[in-house]
Short mmCIF file of C-alpha atoms in Angstrom, two decimals:
data_model
loop_
_atom_site.label_atom_id
_atom_site.label_comp_id
_atom_site.label_asym_id
_atom_site.label_seq_id
_atom_site.Cartn_x
_atom_site.Cartn_y
_atom_site.Cartn_z
CA MET A 1079 74.92 105.78 68.46
CA ALA A 1080 71.42 104.30 68.49
CA ILE A 1081 72.81 101.30 66.61
CA GLU A 1082 75.44 100.75 69.33
CA PHE A 1083 72.76 100.81 72.00
CA GLU A 1084 70.60 98.29 70.12
CA ARG A 1085 73.59 96.01 69.65
CA PHE A 1086 74.28 96.18 73.36
CA LEU A 1087 70.66 95.30 74.13
CA GLN A 1088 70.99 92.27 71.86
CA ARG A 1089 74.11 91.21 73.72
CA VAL A 1090 72.35 91.63 77.08
CA ARG A 1091 69.47 89.44 75.92
CA ALA A 1092 71.93 86.87 74.62
CA GLU A 1093 73.57 86.72 78.06
CA ARG A 1094 70.33 85.56 79.72
CA GLY A 1095 70.89 82.10 81.03
CA GLY A 1096 74.63 82.76 80.86
CA PHE A 1097 76.17 85.70 82.68
CA PHE A 1098 72.70 86.94 83.69
CA ASP A 1099 69.94 84.97 85.39
CA ARG A 1100 67.21 84.07 82.94
CA ASP A 1101 64.27 85.29 85.03
CA ARG A 1102 65.32 88.49 86.84
CA SER A 1103 65.00 91.96 85.32
CA ILE A 1104 68.10 93.70 83.89
CA THR A 1105 68.56 97.49 83.95
CA VAL A 1106 70.40 99.04 81.00
CA VAL A 1107 71.92 102.55 81.11
CA ARG A 1108 74.08 104.59 78.77
CA ALA A 1109 76.19 107.46 80.16
CA PRO A 1110 77.84 110.06 77.91
CA GLY A 1111 81.44 111.07 77.90
CA TRP A 1112 82.17 114.67 78.82
CA VAL A 1113 84.56 117.48 78.09
CA ASP A 1114 85.06 120.98 79.44
CA LEU A 1115 84.96 123.74 76.84
CA CYS A 1116 86.27 126.40 79.19
CA GLY A 1117 87.20 126.78 82.83
CA GLY A 1118 87.61 123.15 83.78
CA VAL A 1119 91.36 123.03 84.26
CA VAL A 1120 91.05 125.55 87.11
CA ALA A 1121 87.44 124.80 88.09
CA GLU A 1122 88.54 124.11 91.68
CA THR A 1123 88.85 127.86 92.16
CA GLY A 1124 85.08 128.13 91.71
CA ILE A 1125 85.00 129.84 88.31
CA HIS A 1126 82.14 129.27 85.90
CA THR A 1127 82.82 126.22 83.74
CA LEU A 1128 81.25 125.30 80.39
CA LEU A 1129 80.74 121.57 79.83
CA TRP A 1130 79.68 119.36 76.95
CA PRO A 1131 78.26 115.80 77.02
CA THR A 1132 80.00 113.89 74.26
CA GLY A 1133 79.20 110.76 72.36
CA GLY A 1134 81.06 107.58 73.28
CA GLY A 1135 80.78 107.05 77.01
CA VAL A 1136 79.83 103.71 78.49
CA LEU A 1137 76.97 101.20 78.43
CA VAL A 1138 76.09 99.14 81.50
CA ALA A 1139 73.59 96.40 82.21
CA LEU A 1140 72.97 95.55 85.86
CA GLN A 1141 71.01 92.71 87.43
CA PRO A 1142 70.64 92.42 91.22
CA ASP A 1143 71.72 89.01 92.51
CA PRO A 1144 70.84 87.44 95.87
CA GLU A 1145 74.36 85.99 96.10
CA PRO A 1146 76.54 88.51 98.01
CA VAL A 1147 79.06 88.91 95.19
CA ILE A 1148 79.47 91.70 92.64
CA ARG A 1149 80.55 90.32 89.27
CA ILE A 1150 81.70 92.72 86.57
CA ARG A 1151 82.25 91.67 82.97
CA VAL A 1152 84.17 93.94 80.59
CA TRP A 1153 84.63 92.55 77.09
CA GLN A 1154 85.07 88.80 77.75
CA ARG A 1155 86.73 89.11 81.15
CA THR A 1156 84.77 88.67 84.35
CA GLU A 1157 86.05 89.88 87.73
CA SER A 1158 84.34 89.61 91.11
CA ILE A 1159 84.47 90.99 94.63
CA PRO A 1160 82.51 89.85 97.71
CA CYS A 1161 79.96 92.37 98.94
CA THR A 1162 81.51 92.14 102.41
CA ALA A 1163 84.53 94.00 100.99
CA LEU A 1164 82.26 97.04 100.51
CA PHE A 1165 79.44 96.67 103.02
CA LEU A 1166 77.92 94.48 105.73
CA SER A 1167 74.30 93.88 106.62
CA SER A 1168 74.68 96.64 109.24
CA GLY A 1169 75.83 99.21 106.67
CA PRO A 1170 78.74 100.30 104.48
CA HIS A 1171 82.40 100.30 105.41
CA GLU A 1172 84.22 103.57 105.95
CA TYR A 1173 85.44 105.03 102.68
CA ALA A 1174 89.10 104.33 103.45
CA ASP A 1175 88.40 100.69 104.27
CA ALA A 1176 86.29 100.22 101.13
CA VAL A 1177 88.99 101.80 98.96
CA SER A 1178 91.60 99.47 100.47
CA GLU A 1179 89.44 96.46 99.64
CA ILE A 1180 88.76 97.72 96.12
CA ASP A 1181 92.50 98.13 95.56
CA ARG A 1182 93.23 94.69 97.04
CA HIS A 1183 90.83 92.98 94.62
CA ARG A 1184 91.68 95.21 91.63
CA PRO A 1185 92.52 93.29 88.45
CA PRO A 1186 95.39 94.56 86.26
CA ARG A 1187 94.71 97.30 83.73
CA SER A 1188 91.18 98.01 84.94
CA SER A 1189 90.66 101.74 85.43
CA TRP A 1190 86.88 101.12 85.44
CA TRP A 1191 87.06 98.87 88.53
CA GLY A 1192 87.24 101.52 91.26
CA PRO A 1193 84.65 103.97 89.84
CA ALA A 1194 82.15 101.16 89.19
CA LEU A 1195 82.39 99.77 92.74
CA MET A 1196 82.39 103.19 94.39
CA ALA A 1197 78.83 103.65 93.09
CA TRP A 1198 77.70 101.13 95.72
CA VAL A 1199 79.78 102.66 98.51
CA ALA A 1200 78.83 106.29 97.78
CA LEU A 1201 75.10 105.56 97.52
CA MET A 1202 75.20 103.70 100.83
CA ARG A 1203 77.28 106.29 102.68
CA GLU A 1204 75.79 109.50 101.24
CA GLU A 1205 72.16 108.52 100.59
CA PHE A 1206 71.66 105.60 103.04
CA VAL A 1207 70.71 103.21 100.24
CA ARG A 1208 70.80 99.54 101.24
CA PHE A 1209 71.40 96.61 98.91
CA GLY A 1210 70.10 93.17 99.76
CA GLY A 1211 72.75 91.22 97.91
CA GLY A 1212 75.20 91.42 95.06
CA ALA A 1213 74.86 92.10 91.35
CA ARG A 1214 75.99 91.12 87.89
CA LEU A 1215 77.26 94.05 85.87
CA LEU A 1216 78.04 94.07 82.16
CA LEU A 1217 80.15 97.13 81.35
CA HIS A 1218 80.97 98.19 77.79
CA PRO A 1219 83.17 101.30 77.30
CA LEU A 1220 82.79 103.02 73.93
CA ALA A 1221 85.44 104.87 71.92
CA GLY A 1222 88.30 103.81 74.18
CA GLU A 1223 88.57 104.13 77.91
CA ALA A 1224 85.67 105.85 79.67
CA SER A 1225 86.29 108.51 82.31
CA ALA A 1226 85.76 107.74 85.98
CA ALA A 1227 82.80 110.14 86.09
CA THR A 1228 81.13 108.37 83.16
CA VAL A 1229 81.53 104.91 84.71
CA ILE A 1230 80.31 105.80 88.19
CA ALA A 1231 77.34 107.79 86.81
CA ALA A 1232 76.23 104.89 84.64
CA VAL A 1233 76.49 102.32 87.44
CA ALA A 1234 74.87 104.61 90.03
CA GLN A 1235 71.92 105.34 87.71
CA ALA A 1236 71.50 101.62 87.06
CA LEU A 1237 71.53 100.94 90.80
CA VAL A 1238 68.98 103.60 91.75
CA THR A 1239 66.71 102.43 88.92
CA ALA A 1240 67.04 98.75 89.75
CA TYR A 1241 66.39 99.33 93.45
CA ASN A 1242 63.70 101.99 92.89
CA VAL A 1243 65.62 104.71 94.74
CA HIS A 1244 64.32 108.26 94.14
CA LEU A 1245 67.21 110.71 93.98
CA ALA A 1246 67.35 114.16 92.38
CA PRO A 1247 69.85 114.36 89.48
CA ARG A 1248 72.04 116.97 91.17
CA GLU A 1249 72.19 114.85 94.35
CA LEU A 1250 73.14 111.78 92.34
CA ALA A 1251 75.95 113.74 90.67
CA ILE A 1252 77.25 115.05 94.00
CA THR A 1253 77.09 111.54 95.48
CA CYS A 1254 79.10 110.16 92.58
CA ALA A 1255 81.67 112.96 92.90
CA GLU A 1256 82.02 112.27 96.63
CA GLY A 1257 82.75 108.62 95.91
CA LEU A 1258 85.37 109.52 93.31
CA TYR A 1259 86.99 112.02 95.68
CA HIS A 1260 87.58 109.27 98.23
CA LEU A 1261 88.87 106.99 95.51
CA ASP A 1262 91.43 109.58 94.36
CA SER A 1263 91.41 112.99 96.04
CA ARG A 1264 93.86 114.35 93.46
CA GLY A 1265 91.25 114.52 90.71
CA LEU A 1266 88.38 116.95 90.16
CA GLU A 1267 85.31 114.96 89.16
CA LEU A 1268 82.32 117.09 90.22
CA ILE A 1269 82.15 118.88 86.89
CA GLY A 1270 82.33 115.47 85.20
CA THR A 1271 79.57 113.86 87.24
CA LEU A 1272 77.31 116.90 86.87
CA THR A 1273 77.73 116.62 83.10
CA THR A 1274 77.30 112.86 82.80
CA VAL A 1275 74.24 112.92 85.07
CA CYS A 1276 72.49 116.23 84.32
CA ALA A 1277 73.46 117.56 80.88
CA PRO A 1278 70.96 117.64 77.99
CA ALA A 1279 72.26 116.28 74.70
CA ASN A 1280 73.74 118.79 72.24
CA GLU A 1281 73.81 121.62 74.77
CA VAL A 1282 76.54 123.39 76.73
CA LEU A 1283 76.01 122.99 80.47
CA VAL A 1284 76.95 125.95 82.69
CA VAL A 1285 78.26 124.97 86.14
CA GLN A 1286 79.54 126.87 89.15
CA PRO A 1287 81.69 124.12 90.68
CA HIS A 1288 82.32 125.67 94.09
CA GLN A 1289 78.63 125.40 95.00
CA ALA A 1290 77.75 122.54 92.62
CA LEU A 1291 75.22 124.83 90.97
CA ILE A 1292 73.95 124.36 87.43
CA GLY A 1293 73.45 127.73 85.75
CA GLY A 1294 71.43 126.51 82.80
CA ASN A 1295 72.36 125.31 79.35
CA VAL A 1296 72.62 126.72 75.85
CA HIS A 1297 72.69 125.32 72.31
CA LEU A 1298 75.66 125.51 69.98
CA PRO A 1299 75.10 127.91 67.08
CA PRO A 1300 73.51 126.24 64.03
CA GLY A 1301 76.10 124.78 61.71
CA CYS A 1302 78.64 124.07 64.49
CA ALA A 1303 79.70 120.81 66.12
CA ILE A 1304 82.14 119.51 68.72
CA TRP A 1305 84.53 116.56 68.51
CA THR A 1306 86.91 115.09 71.04
CA ILE A 1307 90.21 113.45 70.13
CA ARG A 1308 92.04 110.90 72.20
CA VAL A 1309 95.61 109.80 71.57
CA GLY A 1310 96.71 106.39 72.85
CA ASP A 1311 95.07 104.08 75.37
CA GLU A 1312 96.76 105.17 78.58
CA PRO A 1313 94.81 107.45 80.96
CA ARG A 1314 95.87 111.08 80.86
CA GLN A 1315 97.42 112.17 84.13
CA PRO A 1316 96.45 115.55 85.62
CA PRO A 1317 99.24 117.96 86.52
CA PHE A 1318 99.04 117.36 90.28
CA ARG A 1319 101.32 120.31 91.01
CA LEU A 1320 98.53 122.56 89.73
CA ARG A 1321 96.43 122.03 92.86
CA SER A 1322 99.31 123.05 95.13
CA ALA A 1323 100.04 126.06 92.95
CA LEU A 1324 96.38 127.16 92.97
CA THR A 1325 96.20 126.83 96.75
CA LEU A 1326 99.30 128.98 97.10
CA ALA A 1327 97.98 131.57 94.63
CA GLU A 1328 94.66 131.80 96.46
CA ARG A 1329 96.43 132.33 99.78
CA LEU A 1330 98.68 135.05 98.39
CA VAL A 1331 95.77 136.79 96.66
CA ALA A 1332 93.62 136.64 99.81
CA GLU A 1333 96.36 138.40 101.78
CA LEU A 1334 96.72 141.10 99.13
CA VAL A 1335 92.96 141.62 98.74
CA THR A 1336 92.74 142.47 102.43
CA ALA A 1337 95.74 144.78 102.18
CA VAL A 1338 94.31 146.86 99.31
CA ASP A 1339 90.72 146.75 100.62
CA LEU A 1340 89.13 144.95 97.67
CA PRO A 1341 85.85 143.03 98.11
CA GLN A 1342 86.46 139.50 99.39
CA GLY A 1343 84.57 136.58 97.89
CA GLN A 1344 83.04 133.65 99.67
CA GLU A 1345 85.46 131.38 101.50
CA GLY A 1346 87.30 129.05 99.15
CA ALA A 1347 86.42 131.04 96.03
CA ILE A 1348 88.54 134.15 96.34
CA LEU A 1349 89.86 133.95 92.77
CA ALA A 1350 86.40 133.40 91.28
CA SER A 1351 85.17 136.51 93.09
CA LEU A 1352 87.98 138.74 91.87
CA ARG A 1353 87.61 140.84 88.73
CA LEU A 1354 90.38 140.60 86.15
CA THR A 1355 90.48 144.41 85.96
CA ASP A 1356 91.11 144.72 89.72
CA PHE A 1357 93.79 142.03 89.57
CA ILE A 1358 95.64 143.83 86.77
CA ARG A 1359 95.27 147.21 88.45
CA TYR A 1360 96.06 146.36 92.08
CA LEU A 1361 97.52 142.89 92.51
CA ARG A 1362 99.39 141.53 89.51
CA ASP A 1363 102.67 143.31 90.19
CA ARG A 1364 102.53 142.42 93.90
CA LEU A 1365 102.48 138.66 93.37
CA PRO A 1366 105.83 136.87 93.03
CA ALA A 1367 106.77 136.04 89.48
CA HIS A 1368 108.21 132.67 90.57
CA THR A 1369 107.97 130.47 93.64
CA SER A 1370 108.71 126.87 94.58
CA VAL A 1371 105.89 124.35 94.93
CA THR A 1372 106.55 120.97 96.53
CA THR A 1373 104.40 117.99 95.56
CA GLY A 1374 105.48 114.86 97.39
CA ALA A 1375 109.21 114.52 96.87
CA THR A 1376 109.26 116.88 93.87
CA THR A 1377 109.87 120.63 93.99
CA GLU A 1378 108.97 122.70 90.93
CA GLN A 1379 108.96 126.35 90.01
CA MET A 1380 105.54 127.94 89.45
CA THR A 1381 104.43 131.45 88.56
CA PRO A 1382 101.66 132.65 90.94
CA SER A 1383 101.13 135.88 89.01
CA ALA A 1384 100.75 134.17 85.64
CA LEU A 1385 98.60 131.37 87.09
CA THR A 1386 96.23 133.81 88.79
CA SER A 1387 96.01 135.82 85.59
CA PHE A 1388 95.10 132.63 83.72
CA VAL A 1389 92.37 131.73 86.23
CA LEU A 1390 90.75 135.15 85.92
CA ALA A 1391 91.14 135.23 82.14
CA GLU A 1392 89.58 131.76 81.97
CA GLN A 1393 86.61 132.98 83.99
CA GLN A 1394 86.24 135.93 81.65
CA ARG A 1395 86.50 133.64 78.62
CA SER A 1396 83.78 131.39 80.03
CA ARG A 1397 81.44 134.34 80.44
CA LEU A 1398 82.25 135.71 77.00
CA ILE A 1399 81.71 132.35 75.32
CA LEU A 1400 78.41 131.91 77.15
CA ALA A 1401 77.28 135.39 76.08
CA LEU A 1402 78.33 134.71 72.49
CA LEU A 1403 76.50 131.36 72.44
CA ARG A 1404 73.34 133.07 73.64
CA ALA A 1405 73.73 135.87 71.10
CA ALA A 1406 74.56 133.60 68.18
CA ALA A 1407 70.89 132.94 67.50
CA SER A 1408 71.04 136.09 65.37
CA ARG A 1409 72.07 135.05 61.85
CA LEU A 1410 73.62 138.44 61.09
CA GLN A 1411 76.08 138.21 63.98
CA ARG A 1412 76.57 134.44 64.05
CA GLU A 1413 79.58 134.14 61.75
CA GLU A 1414 81.66 136.61 63.70
CA ASP A 1415 80.52 135.15 67.02
CA VAL A 1416 81.48 131.56 66.25
CA HIS A 1417 84.91 132.65 65.05
CA LEU A 1418 85.41 134.56 68.30
CA ILE A 1419 84.31 131.52 70.36
CA GLY A 1420 86.89 129.42 68.52
CA GLU A 1421 89.55 132.07 69.13
CA LEU A 1422 88.78 132.11 72.87
CA LEU A 1423 89.02 128.32 73.10
CA THR A 1424 92.36 128.30 71.29
CA GLN A 1425 93.59 131.17 73.43
CA SER A 1426 92.83 129.10 76.54
CA HIS A 1427 94.77 126.18 75.08
CA TRP A 1428 97.93 128.14 74.45
CA GLU A 1429 97.78 129.88 77.81
CA GLN A 1430 97.77 126.43 79.39
CA ALA A 1431 100.81 125.62 77.28
CA ALA A 1432 102.59 128.77 78.47
CA LEU A 1433 102.06 127.61 82.07
CA GLY A 1434 103.51 124.18 81.34
CA LEU A 1435 100.15 122.45 81.76
CA ILE A 1436 99.94 120.98 78.28
CA ASP A 1437 100.00 117.38 77.06
CA PRO A 1438 102.60 116.91 74.27
CA HIS A 1439 100.05 115.20 71.99
CA ALA A 1440 97.54 118.00 72.62
CA GLN A 1441 100.15 120.57 71.69
CA ALA A 1442 101.26 118.72 68.56
CA LEU A 1443 97.67 118.23 67.35
CA ALA A 1444 96.69 121.81 68.12
CA GLU A 1445 99.47 122.99 65.82
CA ARG A 1446 98.28 120.67 63.05
CA LEU A 1447 94.51 121.14 63.29
CA VAL A 1448 94.32 124.12 60.99
CA ALA A 1449 91.59 124.23 58.32
CA SER A 1450 88.85 126.59 57.23
CA THR A 1451 86.27 124.25 58.80
CA ILE A 1452 87.98 124.20 62.22
CA LEU A 1453 87.14 127.12 64.48
CA GLY A 1454 89.07 126.38 67.67
CA VAL A 1455 90.87 123.72 69.71
CA ARG A 1456 91.61 123.32 73.40
CA GLN A 1457 93.10 120.81 75.79
CA PRO A 1458 90.42 119.74 78.29
CA VAL A 1459 90.73 118.43 81.83
CA ALA A 1460 92.74 115.21 82.04
CA ALA A 1461 89.88 113.44 83.86
CA THR A 1462 87.83 113.50 80.64
CA GLN A 1463 90.38 111.12 79.05
CA ALA A 1464 90.22 113.33 75.93
CA THR A 1465 93.43 114.81 74.52
CA LEU A 1466 91.81 117.68 72.65
CA VAL A 1467 88.37 119.19 72.09
CA VAL A 1468 87.64 120.69 68.67
CA LEU A 1469 84.97 123.22 67.72
CA GLY A 1470 84.23 123.26 64.02
CA ARG A 1471 81.64 123.53 61.34
CA ASN A 1472 79.37 120.56 60.74
CA ASP A 1473 81.52 119.45 57.80
CA ALA A 1474 84.83 119.61 59.69
CA GLU A 1475 85.06 115.88 60.44
CA GLY A 1476 86.76 115.10 57.13
CA ASP A 1477 89.55 117.57 57.87
CA ILE A 1478 89.88 116.30 61.44
CA GLN A 1479 90.11 112.68 60.26
CA ARG A 1480 92.71 113.54 57.63
CA ILE A 1481 94.93 115.45 60.07
CA THR A 1482 94.64 112.91 62.89
CA ALA A 1483 95.32 110.01 60.50
CA GLU A 1484 98.58 111.71 59.48
CA TYR A 1485 99.47 112.19 63.15
CA GLN A 1486 98.62 108.57 63.97
CA SER A 1487 100.94 107.28 61.26
CA LEU A 1488 103.66 109.60 62.59
CA ILE A 1489 103.51 108.52 66.26
CA GLY A 1490 102.33 104.91 65.93
CA LEU A 1491 99.57 105.26 68.56
CA PRO A 1492 95.82 104.97 68.00
CA VAL A 1493 94.03 108.30 67.61
CA ARG A 1494 90.27 108.19 68.17
CA ILE A 1495 87.74 110.82 67.17
CA VAL A 1496 84.38 111.00 68.96
CA GLY A 1497 81.58 113.20 67.70
CA GLY A 1498 77.97 113.67 68.64
CA SER A 1499 76.40 114.26 72.03
CA LEU A 1500 74.31 112.19 74.43
CA ALA A 1501 72.05 113.21 77.30
CA GLY A 1502 73.12 112.64 80.89
CA VAL A 1503 71.80 109.56 82.63
CA SER A 1504 69.10 111.41 84.57
CA LEU A 1505 67.52 112.62 81.34
CA ALA A 1506 68.18 109.51 79.24
CA GLY A 1507 66.84 107.23 81.96
CA ALA A 1508 67.16 103.46 81.92
CA ARG A 1509 65.70 100.52 80.00
CA GLN A 1510 64.41 97.36 81.63
CA VAL A 1511 65.18 94.17 79.71
#
């Protein structure tokens, strides 16, 4: 990973007098990828979510430019957009207008385009930052396509560094998430931006998404590691019907909670405030087993009772995994604890599958990734762009590579494995070149 960064610095220096101006300073930032270990698929309900900053991610080099044009180079392709599409001297455009302009100038097959440009818009609208001109941005995704949260975090950190803007890490993450929400309100990016901005390397970040609160971080047990696997090059698409189903489940549960006189949680987090025991005892049999959910022109059958049970079980799993991670410092108990963590992760995966929320490649790989060195597997949130997250022993990579190579030859699509962990951009900081 350090070698990749040094190679990128060499490329940035080589671009002086070419893509970059020879005399002005260049800000270089590396943002990690991210993955949710537990809770993320239903994080919108407010449940505790455990997050991991991965290797891979994205490298960016940014140089302010007096010309009012933003030029972005990815690989050997350079695209540009006039600053007036995003902001005027009097201030930024409304989000909707900026998004329309971003889409109008969008080059083909460029998922990085919107998140990168929304860094400018979000910083201007949320934090009143002003930019005196345009910029030249060199963007280098690593290990395949970077997530939207990774791209916007890297560009935003480069901007605040280059323009000497002082912004707390949590505020930067929230600002980035706000920009991504306006770019595509169907996704859930707050947990991603909190990870890519705030997470320490090699530690599990604990987040309460409903209030954007970070509840600390904890190390993996010694001898354990995490890998992410990505199948193919196309972005994973989130199951959009899930949001409608969760909204319906929360409404039904809120009505029942009042009827049976159970404690009500804060507004918008009724499921996160409900105990699994109370749900099983008082509410499970009162929720409909099946109901219709309409998303756009499509109507699908969902199971409010099973979905609510999954949300509450996921919250309980998150708390159990966190407790086990904290307890695993004891060598006597560690072996049993790490096996139980792996079991909980795999349990979450197959509960997603039972609800019809699973990616076919994630399901096929989860069935194949069986070895003594592999402790657990789970499908993460689609926004991470990872197909599967794997918890294993430090020496598990050989088994993972063997199994994924067999799967790659079977399906004819690239399968990428990313290991390691990098600090979020607020901790890693930026380099001036």
